[in-house]
Short mmCIF file of C-alpha atoms in Angstrom, two decimals:
data_model
loop_
_atom_site.label_atom_id
_atom_site.label_comp_id
_atom_site.label_asym_id
_atom_site.label_seq_id
_atom_site.Cartn_x
_atom_site.Cartn_y
_atom_site.Cartn_z
CA UNK H 68 -58.86 -43.31 -168.49
CA UNK H 69 -61.60 -43.24 -171.12
CA UNK H 70 -64.68 -45.13 -170.12
CA UNK H 71 -67.43 -44.42 -172.61
CA UNK H 72 -70.80 -45.70 -173.60
CA UNK H 73 -70.50 -46.39 -177.31
CA UNK H 74 -73.45 -46.35 -179.64
CA UNK H 75 -73.28 -47.97 -183.08
CA UNK H 76 -76.31 -47.56 -185.33
CA UNK H 77 -76.84 -49.07 -188.79
CA UNK H 78 -79.71 -47.96 -191.03
CA UNK H 79 -81.18 -50.03 -193.90
CA UNK H 80 -83.65 -48.62 -196.42
CA UNK H 81 -86.71 -50.88 -196.82
CA UNK H 82 -89.21 -50.81 -199.68
CA UNK H 83 -91.85 -52.64 -197.66
CA UNK H 84 -93.63 -51.89 -194.42
CA UNK H 85 -92.34 -52.85 -190.98
CA UNK H 86 -93.91 -54.46 -187.97
CA UNK H 87 -96.44 -52.11 -186.41
CA UNK H 88 -94.94 -52.18 -182.94
CA UNK H 89 -91.59 -50.90 -184.25
CA UNK H 90 -93.10 -47.91 -186.09
CA UNK H 91 -92.78 -44.46 -184.58
CA UNK H 92 -95.68 -42.35 -183.39
CA UNK H 93 -95.80 -40.30 -186.60
CA UNK H 94 -95.94 -42.14 -189.95
CA UNK H 95 -95.46 -41.07 -193.57
CA UNK H 96 -98.33 -41.25 -196.04
CA UNK H 97 -96.17 -42.81 -198.75
CA UNK H 98 -94.92 -45.58 -196.41
CA UNK H 99 -91.23 -45.03 -197.33
CA UNK H 100 -89.25 -45.86 -194.19
CA UNK H 101 -85.78 -46.53 -192.84
CA UNK H 102 -85.17 -49.13 -190.16
CA UNK H 103 -82.36 -48.27 -187.77
CA UNK H 104 -80.77 -50.82 -185.46
CA UNK H 105 -78.85 -49.20 -182.64
CA UNK H 106 -76.43 -51.24 -180.58
CA UNK H 107 -75.34 -49.56 -177.36
CA UNK H 108 -72.43 -50.76 -175.29
CA UNK H 109 -70.47 -49.67 -172.25
CA UNK H 110 -66.75 -49.80 -172.94
CA UNK H 111 -64.61 -50.28 -169.82
CA UNK H 112 -61.28 -50.69 -171.59
CA UNK H 113 -59.54 -48.24 -169.26
CA UNK H 114 -61.21 -48.52 -165.85
CA UNK H 115 -60.19 -46.39 -162.88
CA UNK H 116 -57.76 -48.20 -160.60
CA UNK H 117 -58.49 -46.41 -157.31
CA UNK H 118 -60.80 -48.71 -155.33
CA UNK H 119 -62.43 -46.26 -152.94
CA UNK H 120 -66.15 -46.88 -153.26
CA UNK H 121 -68.66 -49.52 -154.40
CA UNK H 122 -67.70 -50.69 -157.88
CA UNK H 123 -65.30 -47.78 -158.42
CA UNK H 124 -67.23 -45.96 -161.11
CA UNK H 125 -67.15 -48.82 -163.63
CA UNK H 126 -70.88 -48.65 -164.50
CA UNK H 127 -71.49 -52.15 -163.14
CA UNK H 128 -74.88 -51.06 -161.76
CA UNK H 129 -76.36 -49.96 -165.09
CA UNK H 130 -79.47 -52.04 -165.82
CA UNK H 131 -81.83 -49.47 -167.34
CA UNK H 132 -81.63 -48.18 -170.93
CA UNK H 133 -83.82 -45.60 -172.69
CA UNK H 134 -83.92 -44.33 -176.26
CA UNK H 135 -86.13 -41.41 -177.25
CA UNK H 136 -86.40 -40.10 -180.81
CA UNK H 137 -87.63 -36.56 -181.52
CA UNK H 138 -88.65 -35.02 -184.85
CA UNK H 139 -87.37 -31.69 -186.14
CA UNK H 140 -90.03 -29.85 -184.10
CA UNK H 141 -88.80 -31.63 -180.94
CA UNK H 142 -92.00 -33.64 -180.66
CA UNK H 143 -91.49 -37.14 -179.26
CA UNK H 144 -91.56 -39.61 -182.18
CA UNK H 145 -90.58 -42.84 -180.43
CA UNK H 146 -89.53 -44.11 -177.02
CA UNK H 147 -88.10 -47.50 -176.03
CA UNK H 148 -87.12 -48.59 -172.51
CA UNK H 149 -85.21 -51.72 -171.50
CA UNK H 150 -85.08 -52.61 -167.80
CA UNK H 151 -83.83 -55.38 -165.53
CA UNK H 152 -81.19 -56.58 -167.96
CA UNK H 153 -77.58 -57.21 -167.05
CA UNK H 154 -74.62 -56.87 -169.35
CA UNK H 155 -73.02 -53.91 -171.03
CA UNK H 156 -74.61 -54.15 -174.48
CA UNK H 157 -78.20 -53.42 -175.55
CA UNK H 158 -79.84 -53.11 -178.98
CA UNK H 159 -82.70 -50.84 -180.04
CA UNK H 160 -84.65 -50.93 -183.30
CA UNK H 161 -86.79 -48.10 -184.64
CA UNK H 162 -88.46 -47.36 -187.97
CA UNK H 163 -87.94 -43.82 -189.26
CA UNK H 164 -89.55 -41.92 -192.11
CA UNK H 165 -87.18 -41.36 -195.00
CA UNK H 166 -85.55 -37.95 -195.53
CA UNK H 167 -86.56 -36.61 -192.12
CA UNK H 168 -84.41 -34.98 -189.45
CA UNK H 169 -84.42 -36.52 -185.98
CA UNK H 170 -82.68 -36.24 -182.64
CA UNK H 171 -81.76 -39.47 -180.85
CA UNK H 172 -81.48 -39.17 -177.07
CA UNK H 173 -80.05 -42.03 -175.00
CA UNK H 174 -79.88 -42.59 -171.25
CA UNK H 175 -78.43 -45.48 -169.20
CA UNK H 176 -78.60 -45.74 -165.40
CA UNK H 177 -79.58 -47.93 -162.45
CA UNK H 178 -83.36 -48.32 -162.48
CA UNK H 179 -84.93 -46.06 -159.87
CA UNK H 180 -81.90 -43.83 -159.32
CA UNK H 181 -83.40 -41.02 -161.41
CA UNK H 182 -86.87 -39.95 -162.51
CA UNK H 183 -86.73 -40.68 -166.26
CA UNK H 184 -90.31 -40.78 -167.49
CA UNK H 185 -89.25 -38.02 -169.89
CA UNK H 186 -85.62 -37.52 -170.93
CA UNK H 187 -86.41 -33.82 -171.29
CA UNK H 188 -87.07 -33.67 -167.52
CA UNK H 189 -84.71 -36.05 -165.72
CA UNK H 190 -84.50 -35.51 -161.97
CA UNK H 191 -82.46 -36.93 -159.14
CA UNK H 192 -84.71 -38.68 -156.63
CA UNK H 193 -85.24 -36.43 -153.60
CA UNK H 194 -86.99 -36.78 -150.26
CA UNK H 195 -87.59 -33.46 -148.47
CA UNK H 196 -84.72 -31.76 -150.31
CA UNK H 197 -82.27 -34.51 -149.44
CA UNK H 198 -81.02 -37.50 -151.36
CA UNK H 199 -78.73 -40.46 -150.98
CA UNK H 200 -75.17 -39.98 -152.07
CA UNK H 201 -72.04 -42.10 -152.00
CA UNK H 202 -73.36 -44.84 -154.28
CA UNK H 203 -72.15 -45.84 -157.71
CA UNK H 204 -75.74 -46.72 -158.53
CA UNK H 205 -76.08 -42.95 -159.15
CA UNK H 206 -73.73 -43.25 -162.12
CA UNK H 207 -75.45 -42.60 -165.46
CA UNK H 208 -74.69 -41.85 -169.10
CA UNK H 209 -76.40 -39.89 -171.86
CA UNK H 210 -76.03 -38.73 -175.46
CA UNK H 211 -77.90 -36.59 -177.94
CA UNK H 212 -77.29 -37.47 -181.59
CA UNK H 213 -78.78 -35.62 -184.60
CA UNK H 214 -79.72 -37.96 -187.43
CA UNK H 215 -81.18 -37.61 -190.95
CA UNK H 216 -82.72 -40.71 -192.48
CA UNK H 217 -81.46 -40.35 -196.04
CA UNK H 218 -79.77 -43.65 -196.82
CA UNK H 219 -78.51 -46.90 -195.50
CA UNK H 220 -75.56 -46.18 -193.22
CA UNK H 221 -73.84 -46.87 -189.93
CA UNK H 222 -73.49 -44.15 -187.32
CA UNK H 223 -71.85 -43.98 -183.92
CA UNK H 224 -72.09 -41.89 -180.79
CA UNK H 225 -70.49 -41.76 -177.35
CA UNK H 226 -72.54 -41.61 -174.15
CA UNK H 227 -70.85 -39.62 -171.38
CA UNK H 228 -71.79 -38.68 -167.86
CA UNK H 229 -73.92 -35.52 -167.51
CA UNK H 230 -72.24 -34.60 -164.24
CA UNK H 231 -68.98 -34.22 -162.38
CA UNK H 232 -67.94 -36.48 -159.55
CA UNK H 233 -67.00 -35.03 -156.13
CA UNK H 234 -64.89 -36.88 -153.57
CA UNK H 235 -63.80 -35.81 -150.07
CA UNK H 236 -60.72 -37.76 -148.98
CA UNK H 237 -58.81 -37.59 -145.71
CA UNK H 238 -55.08 -38.27 -145.89
CA UNK H 239 -54.27 -38.68 -142.20
CA UNK H 240 -55.63 -42.11 -141.23
CA UNK H 241 -52.16 -43.66 -141.34
CA UNK H 242 -50.70 -40.77 -139.36
CA UNK H 243 -53.34 -41.11 -136.64
CA UNK H 244 -52.88 -44.87 -136.40
CA UNK H 245 -49.11 -44.48 -136.22
CA UNK H 246 -49.66 -42.38 -133.10
CA UNK H 247 -52.38 -44.52 -131.48
CA UNK H 248 -51.45 -48.07 -132.61
CA UNK H 249 -54.59 -49.45 -131.00
CA UNK H 250 -57.61 -50.51 -133.07
CA UNK H 251 -60.05 -50.06 -130.20
CA UNK H 252 -58.98 -46.48 -129.52
CA UNK H 253 -58.58 -45.83 -133.22
CA UNK H 254 -62.20 -46.80 -133.92
CA UNK H 255 -63.35 -43.75 -131.95
CA UNK H 256 -61.97 -41.55 -134.72
CA UNK H 257 -64.21 -43.12 -137.37
CA UNK H 258 -66.40 -40.23 -138.60
CA UNK H 259 -70.12 -40.43 -137.85
CA UNK H 260 -73.19 -38.37 -138.77
CA UNK H 261 -71.62 -37.12 -141.98
CA UNK H 262 -73.55 -34.57 -144.04
CA UNK H 263 -72.73 -32.50 -147.11
CA UNK H 264 -74.97 -29.57 -148.07
CA UNK H 265 -74.69 -27.80 -151.41
CA UNK H 266 -76.70 -25.71 -153.84
CA UNK H 267 -76.83 -28.00 -156.88
CA UNK H 268 -78.90 -28.71 -159.96
CA UNK H 269 -81.48 -31.43 -159.45
CA UNK H 270 -82.84 -31.55 -163.02
CA UNK H 271 -81.45 -32.25 -166.50
CA UNK H 272 -82.92 -31.97 -170.01
CA UNK H 273 -81.02 -34.50 -172.12
CA UNK H 274 -82.59 -33.27 -175.39
CA UNK H 275 -81.56 -29.64 -174.89
CA UNK H 276 -78.53 -30.52 -172.74
CA UNK H 277 -79.54 -27.95 -170.13
CA UNK H 278 -79.66 -27.99 -166.32
CA UNK H 279 -82.68 -27.11 -164.18
CA UNK H 280 -84.07 -26.95 -160.64
CA UNK H 281 -81.19 -25.30 -158.77
CA UNK H 282 -81.77 -25.84 -155.04
CA UNK H 283 -80.09 -26.36 -151.67
CA UNK H 284 -79.82 -30.10 -151.11
CA UNK H 285 -78.64 -32.25 -148.19
CA UNK H 286 -76.59 -35.12 -149.62
CA UNK H 287 -77.11 -37.88 -147.07
CA UNK H 288 -76.25 -41.56 -146.66
CA UNK H 289 -72.65 -40.73 -147.35
CA UNK H 290 -69.99 -43.28 -147.98
CA UNK H 291 -67.70 -43.72 -145.00
CA UNK H 292 -64.97 -46.20 -144.22
CA UNK H 293 -67.15 -48.16 -141.87
CA UNK H 294 -68.98 -48.26 -138.56
CA UNK H 295 -66.78 -51.05 -137.21
CA UNK H 296 -63.10 -50.69 -136.24
CA UNK H 297 -60.71 -50.70 -139.16
CA UNK H 298 -57.07 -51.51 -138.67
CA UNK H 299 -54.09 -49.68 -140.04
CA UNK H 300 -53.54 -52.38 -142.66
CA UNK H 301 -57.08 -51.90 -143.97
CA UNK H 302 -56.84 -48.14 -144.03
CA UNK H 303 -53.37 -47.55 -145.33
CA UNK H 304 -52.85 -43.89 -146.23
CA UNK H 305 -56.16 -42.42 -147.40
CA UNK H 306 -59.87 -42.79 -146.72
CA UNK H 307 -62.71 -41.55 -148.92
CA UNK H 308 -65.41 -40.00 -146.73
CA UNK H 309 -67.79 -38.82 -149.42
CA UNK H 310 -68.56 -39.29 -153.11
CA UNK H 311 -71.41 -38.08 -155.28
CA UNK H 312 -72.37 -37.33 -158.88
CA UNK H 313 -73.64 -33.77 -159.44
CA UNK H 314 -75.30 -32.46 -162.60
CA UNK H 315 -73.04 -29.89 -164.27
CA UNK H 316 -72.47 -28.50 -167.75
CA UNK H 317 -69.44 -28.43 -170.03
CA UNK H 318 -68.39 -25.06 -168.59
CA UNK H 319 -66.70 -25.03 -165.19
CA UNK H 320 -69.07 -24.31 -162.30
CA UNK H 321 -68.06 -23.18 -158.79
CA UNK H 322 -69.95 -24.76 -155.89
CA UNK H 323 -69.77 -24.17 -152.13
CA UNK H 324 -69.86 -27.43 -150.14
CA UNK H 325 -70.63 -27.49 -146.40
CA UNK H 326 -69.25 -30.66 -144.81
CA UNK H 327 -69.82 -31.76 -141.21
CA UNK H 328 -69.26 -34.91 -139.15
CA UNK H 329 -68.39 -36.17 -135.68
CA UNK H 330 -65.13 -37.87 -134.72
CA UNK H 331 -64.01 -38.99 -131.27
CA UNK H 332 -66.98 -37.15 -129.77
CA UNK H 333 -66.10 -33.82 -131.40
CA UNK H 334 -68.07 -32.08 -134.14
CA UNK H 335 -66.17 -30.85 -137.19
CA UNK H 336 -67.50 -28.58 -139.90
CA UNK H 337 -65.82 -27.26 -143.01
CA UNK H 338 -66.91 -25.01 -145.85
CA UNK H 339 -65.16 -25.69 -149.12
CA UNK H 340 -65.72 -22.49 -151.08
CA UNK H 341 -65.72 -22.22 -154.88
CA UNK H 342 -65.02 -25.90 -155.55
CA UNK H 343 -64.68 -26.38 -159.32
CA UNK H 344 -67.00 -28.86 -161.05
CA UNK H 345 -66.92 -29.79 -164.71
CA UNK H 346 -68.67 -32.47 -166.70
CA UNK H 347 -66.75 -35.74 -167.03
CA UNK H 348 -64.16 -34.61 -164.49
CA UNK H 349 -63.57 -35.93 -161.01
CA UNK H 350 -62.99 -33.30 -158.30
CA UNK H 351 -61.00 -34.60 -155.32
CA UNK H 352 -60.96 -32.57 -152.10
CA UNK H 353 -57.99 -34.03 -150.26
CA UNK H 354 -56.31 -33.10 -147.00
CA UNK H 355 -55.81 -33.91 -143.33
CA UNK H 356 -59.40 -33.83 -142.14
CA UNK H 357 -59.06 -35.66 -138.81
CA UNK H 358 -55.96 -33.82 -137.57
CA UNK H 359 -54.69 -30.25 -137.59
CA UNK H 360 -52.48 -29.68 -140.59
CA UNK H 361 -52.70 -26.45 -142.49
CA UNK H 362 -53.00 -27.38 -146.14
CA UNK H 363 -55.92 -28.68 -148.19
CA UNK H 364 -55.88 -29.18 -151.93
CA UNK H 365 -58.66 -29.66 -154.45
CA UNK H 366 -57.67 -31.52 -157.59
CA UNK H 367 -59.86 -32.12 -160.59
CA UNK H 368 -59.00 -35.56 -161.89
CA UNK H 369 -60.48 -36.18 -165.35
CA UNK H 370 -62.59 -39.27 -165.91
CA UNK H 371 -61.99 -38.84 -169.65
CA UNK H 372 -60.76 -35.34 -170.22
CA UNK H 373 -57.32 -33.74 -169.94
CA UNK H 374 -55.50 -31.81 -168.60
CA UNK H 375 -55.69 -31.93 -164.81
CA UNK H 376 -55.86 -28.72 -162.80
CA UNK H 377 -55.54 -27.96 -159.10
CA UNK H 378 -57.38 -25.49 -156.89
CA UNK H 379 -56.47 -24.94 -153.22
CA UNK H 380 -58.90 -25.55 -150.38
CA UNK H 381 -57.52 -23.61 -147.51
CA UNK H 382 -56.56 -23.52 -143.87
CA UNK H 383 -59.54 -22.41 -141.80
CA UNK H 384 -59.96 -18.65 -142.11
CA UNK H 385 -57.63 -18.22 -145.12
CA UNK H 386 -58.43 -16.74 -148.53
CA UNK H 387 -57.45 -18.61 -151.72
CA UNK H 388 -55.01 -16.18 -153.38
CA UNK H 389 -51.21 -16.48 -153.19
CA UNK H 390 -49.32 -13.18 -152.74
CA UNK H 391 -45.56 -12.75 -153.10
CA UNK H 392 -44.03 -10.73 -150.25
CA UNK H 393 -40.43 -11.39 -151.29
CA UNK H 394 -38.61 -13.08 -154.14
CA UNK H 395 -38.94 -16.48 -152.45
CA UNK H 396 -41.96 -16.23 -150.12
CA UNK H 397 -45.73 -16.14 -150.63
CA UNK H 398 -48.58 -15.70 -148.16
CA UNK H 399 -52.34 -16.08 -147.95
CA UNK H 400 -54.47 -13.44 -146.21
CA UNK H 401 -57.01 -14.01 -143.47
CA UNK H 402 -60.66 -13.83 -144.55
CA UNK H 403 -61.22 -10.64 -142.53
CA UNK H 404 -59.69 -8.18 -140.08
CA UNK H 405 -58.74 -9.35 -136.59
CA UNK H 406 -61.56 -8.96 -134.07
CA UNK H 407 -61.76 -9.46 -130.29
CA UNK H 408 -65.08 -10.28 -128.62
CA UNK H 409 -65.84 -10.39 -124.90
CA UNK H 410 -68.02 -13.20 -123.54
CA UNK H 411 -68.65 -12.56 -119.85
CA UNK H 412 -65.09 -11.83 -118.62
CA UNK H 413 -63.20 -13.71 -121.35
CA UNK H 414 -61.83 -12.22 -124.55
CA UNK H 415 -61.75 -14.39 -127.68
CA UNK H 416 -60.12 -13.67 -131.04
CA UNK H 417 -61.08 -14.43 -134.60
CA UNK H 418 -61.73 -12.86 -138.01
CA UNK H 419 -64.68 -11.03 -139.46
CA UNK H 420 -66.71 -13.32 -141.72
CA UNK H 421 -66.55 -10.83 -144.58
CA UNK H 422 -63.48 -8.98 -145.76
CA UNK H 423 -65.07 -5.54 -145.99
CA UNK H 424 -66.44 -5.53 -142.42
CA UNK H 425 -65.07 -3.38 -139.62
CA UNK H 426 -66.59 -2.03 -136.42
CA UNK H 427 -69.24 0.16 -138.04
CA UNK H 428 -72.17 -0.81 -135.84
CA UNK H 429 -72.38 2.68 -134.33
CA UNK H 430 -71.83 4.59 -137.55
CA UNK H 431 -68.87 6.17 -139.29
CA UNK H 432 -68.61 9.41 -137.32
CA UNK H 433 -66.00 10.08 -134.65
CA UNK H 434 -67.06 8.51 -131.34
CA UNK H 435 -65.95 7.10 -128.05
CA UNK H 436 -64.56 3.55 -128.00
CA UNK H 437 -66.76 1.11 -126.15
CA UNK H 438 -67.43 -2.61 -126.01
CA UNK H 439 -70.23 -4.04 -128.12
CA UNK H 440 -71.54 -7.39 -129.27
CA UNK H 441 -69.27 -7.05 -132.30
CA UNK H 442 -66.24 -6.53 -130.09
CA UNK H 443 -63.30 -4.38 -131.15
CA UNK H 444 -61.00 -4.35 -134.15
CA UNK H 445 -58.51 -1.52 -133.47
CA UNK H 446 -55.52 -2.78 -131.50
CA UNK H 447 -52.24 -1.62 -130.03
CA UNK H 448 -48.93 -2.61 -131.60
CA UNK H 449 -48.75 -6.29 -130.79
CA UNK H 450 -50.21 -8.66 -128.25
CA UNK H 451 -47.64 -7.59 -125.67
CA UNK H 452 -49.76 -4.49 -124.99
CA UNK H 453 -52.95 -6.40 -124.24
CA UNK H 454 -54.58 -5.57 -120.90
CA UNK H 455 -57.79 -6.36 -119.07
CA UNK H 456 -59.36 -3.28 -120.65
CA UNK H 457 -57.95 -3.24 -124.20
CA UNK H 458 -60.46 -0.76 -125.55
CA UNK H 459 -59.23 2.15 -123.44
CA UNK H 460 -55.66 1.07 -122.83
CA UNK H 461 -52.89 3.64 -123.03
CA UNK H 462 -50.21 1.08 -122.34
CA UNK H 463 -47.71 0.22 -125.05
CA UNK H 464 -45.12 -2.54 -125.10
CA UNK H 465 -41.80 -1.93 -126.81
CA UNK H 466 -41.49 -5.67 -127.47
CA UNK H 467 -43.59 -6.96 -130.34
CA UNK H 468 -45.61 -10.14 -129.75
CA UNK H 469 -47.46 -10.99 -132.94
CA UNK H 470 -51.25 -10.90 -132.87
CA UNK H 471 -51.17 -14.13 -134.85
CA UNK H 472 -50.32 -15.99 -131.66
CA UNK H 473 -53.84 -15.44 -130.31
CA UNK H 474 -55.53 -17.29 -133.19
CA UNK H 475 -56.08 -20.99 -132.60
CA UNK H 476 -56.45 -23.41 -135.52
CA UNK H 477 -54.63 -25.21 -138.27
CA UNK H 478 -52.44 -22.33 -139.52
CA UNK H 479 -49.60 -20.19 -138.17
CA UNK H 480 -50.83 -16.60 -138.49
CA UNK H 481 -48.58 -13.54 -138.42
CA UNK H 482 -48.34 -9.82 -139.26
CA UNK H 483 -46.49 -8.66 -142.39
CA UNK H 484 -43.26 -6.70 -141.98
CA UNK H 485 -42.80 -3.31 -143.65
CA UNK H 486 -40.37 -4.85 -146.14
CA UNK H 487 -42.99 -7.44 -147.10
CA UNK H 488 -45.61 -4.72 -147.54
CA UNK H 489 -43.29 -2.74 -149.81
CA UNK H 490 -42.69 -5.80 -151.97
CA UNK H 491 -46.41 -6.63 -151.97
CA UNK H 492 -47.36 -3.23 -153.45
CA UNK H 493 -44.22 -3.10 -155.63
CA UNK H 494 -43.05 0.15 -154.05
CA UNK H 495 -39.66 0.10 -155.76
CA UNK H 496 -41.08 -1.12 -159.07
CA UNK H 497 -38.73 -4.11 -159.16
CA UNK H 498 -41.26 -6.95 -158.80
CA UNK H 499 -42.91 -7.80 -162.13
CA UNK H 500 -45.17 -10.37 -160.47
CA UNK H 501 -46.66 -7.64 -158.21
CA UNK H 502 -46.99 -4.94 -160.88
CA UNK H 503 -50.50 -3.38 -160.97
CA UNK H 504 -51.75 -5.77 -158.30
CA UNK H 505 -53.41 -3.27 -155.93
CA UNK H 506 -55.83 -0.34 -156.00
CA UNK H 507 -56.97 2.23 -153.42
CA UNK H 508 -60.29 4.07 -153.16
CA UNK H 509 -62.40 1.06 -154.21
CA UNK H 510 -66.05 0.64 -153.16
CA UNK H 511 -66.93 -2.87 -151.98
CA UNK H 512 -70.53 -3.77 -151.15
CA UNK H 513 -71.30 -0.11 -150.44
CA UNK H 514 -68.20 0.63 -148.32
CA UNK H 515 -66.01 3.30 -149.93
CA UNK H 516 -62.24 3.82 -149.74
CA UNK H 517 -61.19 0.18 -149.52
CA UNK H 518 -57.81 -1.06 -150.71
CA UNK H 519 -57.85 -4.11 -153.00
CA UNK H 520 -54.90 -6.49 -153.38
CA UNK H 521 -54.83 -9.00 -156.24
CA UNK H 522 -52.96 -12.33 -156.09
CA UNK H 523 -49.91 -13.03 -158.23
CA UNK H 524 -51.84 -14.97 -160.88
CA UNK H 525 -54.63 -12.39 -161.28
CA UNK H 526 -54.86 -11.42 -164.94
CA UNK H 527 -57.76 -8.96 -165.02
CA UNK H 528 -58.22 -5.34 -163.97
CA UNK H 529 -59.23 -4.32 -160.45
CA UNK H 530 -62.57 -2.54 -160.69
CA UNK H 531 -63.46 0.78 -159.05
CA UNK H 532 -66.58 -0.68 -157.46
CA UNK H 533 -68.02 -4.11 -156.60
CA UNK H 534 -71.57 -5.01 -155.64
CA UNK H 535 -72.42 -8.17 -153.68
CA UNK H 536 -72.47 -10.52 -156.69
CA UNK H 537 -69.40 -9.13 -158.44
CA UNK H 538 -67.42 -9.14 -155.18
CA UNK H 539 -68.27 -12.81 -154.61
CA UNK H 540 -66.84 -13.57 -158.06
CA UNK H 541 -63.77 -11.41 -157.31
CA UNK H 542 -63.15 -13.22 -154.01
CA UNK H 543 -63.24 -16.55 -155.86
CA UNK H 544 -60.35 -15.21 -157.95
CA UNK H 545 -58.38 -14.43 -154.77
CA UNK H 546 -58.86 -10.66 -154.37
CA UNK H 547 -58.30 -9.23 -150.88
CA UNK H 548 -60.21 -6.24 -149.48
CA UNK H 549 -58.80 -4.11 -146.65
CA UNK H 550 -61.58 -1.85 -145.29
CA UNK H 551 -60.91 1.71 -144.04
CA UNK H 552 -61.33 0.83 -140.37
CA UNK H 553 -60.10 4.17 -138.99
CA UNK H 554 -58.00 4.64 -135.86
CA UNK H 555 -58.37 4.76 -132.08
CA UNK H 556 -56.53 7.31 -129.97
CA UNK H 557 -56.90 6.39 -126.31
CA UNK H 558 -60.72 6.25 -125.98
CA UNK H 559 -61.62 8.14 -129.16
CA UNK H 560 -62.22 6.56 -132.59
CA UNK H 561 -61.74 8.55 -135.79
CA UNK H 562 -61.93 8.22 -139.60
CA UNK H 563 -63.92 4.99 -139.95
CA UNK H 564 -64.76 4.53 -143.66
CA UNK H 565 -62.32 7.34 -144.53
CA UNK H 566 -58.79 6.07 -143.81
CA UNK H 567 -57.25 2.65 -143.46
CA UNK H 568 -54.38 2.17 -140.99
CA UNK H 569 -52.84 -1.30 -140.61
CA UNK H 570 -50.01 -2.29 -138.29
CA UNK H 571 -46.85 -3.92 -139.58
CA UNK H 572 -44.54 -6.00 -137.38
CA UNK H 573 -41.68 -3.54 -137.95
CA UNK H 574 -40.23 -0.81 -135.77
CA UNK H 575 -37.46 1.74 -136.26
CA UNK H 576 -35.91 3.06 -133.10
CA UNK H 577 -38.91 3.61 -130.81
CA UNK H 578 -41.46 4.08 -133.56
CA UNK H 579 -43.63 1.36 -135.05
CA UNK H 580 -44.47 1.36 -138.76
CA UNK H 581 -47.90 1.08 -140.32
CA UNK H 582 -49.55 1.09 -143.74
CA UNK H 583 -52.09 3.82 -144.53
CA UNK H 584 -54.43 4.49 -147.46
CA UNK H 585 -57.44 6.57 -148.50
CA UNK H 586 -59.25 7.59 -151.68
CA UNK H 587 -56.89 10.47 -152.53
CA UNK H 588 -53.55 8.70 -152.75
CA UNK H 589 -53.16 6.07 -155.51
CA UNK H 590 -50.35 4.45 -153.52
CA UNK H 591 -50.53 3.16 -149.91
CA UNK H 592 -48.12 4.95 -147.60
CA UNK H 593 -45.67 3.63 -145.00
CA UNK H 594 -45.65 5.89 -141.97
CA UNK H 595 -44.43 6.01 -138.38
CA UNK H 596 -46.46 6.00 -135.21
CA UNK H 597 -44.64 6.71 -132.01
CA UNK H 598 -47.73 6.07 -129.85
CA UNK H 599 -47.64 2.28 -129.76
CA UNK H 600 -50.81 2.30 -127.69
CA UNK H 601 -52.86 3.80 -130.55
CA UNK H 602 -55.41 1.44 -132.05
CA UNK H 603 -55.06 0.38 -135.68
CA UNK H 604 -56.43 -2.49 -137.74
CA UNK H 605 -54.68 -5.86 -138.09
CA UNK H 606 -54.93 -8.19 -141.10
CA UNK H 607 -53.00 -11.41 -140.55
CA UNK H 608 -51.40 -13.71 -143.11
CA UNK H 609 -50.23 -17.32 -143.17
CA UNK H 610 -47.28 -18.52 -145.21
CA UNK H 611 -48.15 -20.25 -148.47
CA UNK H 612 -47.06 -23.91 -148.38
#
């Protein structure tokens, strides 16, 4: 799918002077010069075939061409700008001093889409930290080419995009229409008030090929599939909701994208964490956005480069890593421990926003259990034991009802069995994929005695300690942190930040099984607890699909 901006330059040595207006800013005293004719062209020999926005990334909007020439000290020697011209081929002519080293810098875009008064300080056009997105008029190309004017010759260069392209695509328009089969009703599902917010680079130095001006930007005026009713035939299977070009370097960069919109009167918001961007690659975030299916996938589709690679974007509340819990089953962990919060007389369930959090608001010493704004996170064995006063309950149910049933959303959550835990930590030493994939006694963001689990594809070493920045990088690689949340016995809480106790779904005879760990044992233990009403932590999983 190569679509490149080709530059062909021919240089002819002249023994006489040249027209004054073609001479660079700095001239030689001996008058010996080289005239270089540069023909630039946009080659669209292999255009993209997916028609999902404007002119589909085929550079049809380019009408603005710039050439800047710099001497060996990076001082501007010559600048030429061509505007308001259609077509895919433009020619520049410049007179150079013989036997000098230069850097040619080229830029091609839609006039007014970028601030280009200096190619060393190109900026996307912003208004109050927001800018228009979803337009192919934002497409642009650049190239830096070193050149020494020694003899008559022809040279060539390729202009490529200085950014990656991001697309958000929903795959469920056909499915929704198949259920509704009414264009009038269907039109209510057309997303409105779309907004994407991201921390991105707003500046680019084409001479140095460096990025600048990293800031939080609202990407507005998003592409959408219309504000009038669209029929099933017009939609077919997929709909692109958002597209933009973002400055990025040759090395892969991870970006968090916040995406929100309204559909059928309901507000939706998603955070796509650690989305990979790479220059000259297209990143496609694809999934069922308008309905409740569990799986999202991010694919990076190269505009020129190969090979493709895929990164998952997850069910709400799930972490990215895949963990084998048997020879033929994998799971993803929830983003934090289970937590119950009481609003007036109603209990609601969810996950902590950070993996290493547990109910530490009143300190780590032994204390009485009581309700708080943060709720509770030490539960009896299964939902079957839930009562109107769960904090002080002494009631235990012998029938296990999984805590995963209380979580609403787009995934089926559950508690791991003891057999799955044993496979996960490779207790018998028979699973090569899970060898050396956990560590106890780890400090995470200041909290000691955590247990860290690494996903199957993790190739590095688990560290003994992580600060805020290093833990963010570790999470992007799929690492899971289980905090030492302690235990509750009737109304008393013990061992917060010292021991971790986590329920399994398993029971032998009348005793339930749990996983325990601390800083002294290198291996997590499997132990019994015959008091099913005792409170232990719960970390849910969802099956990998």
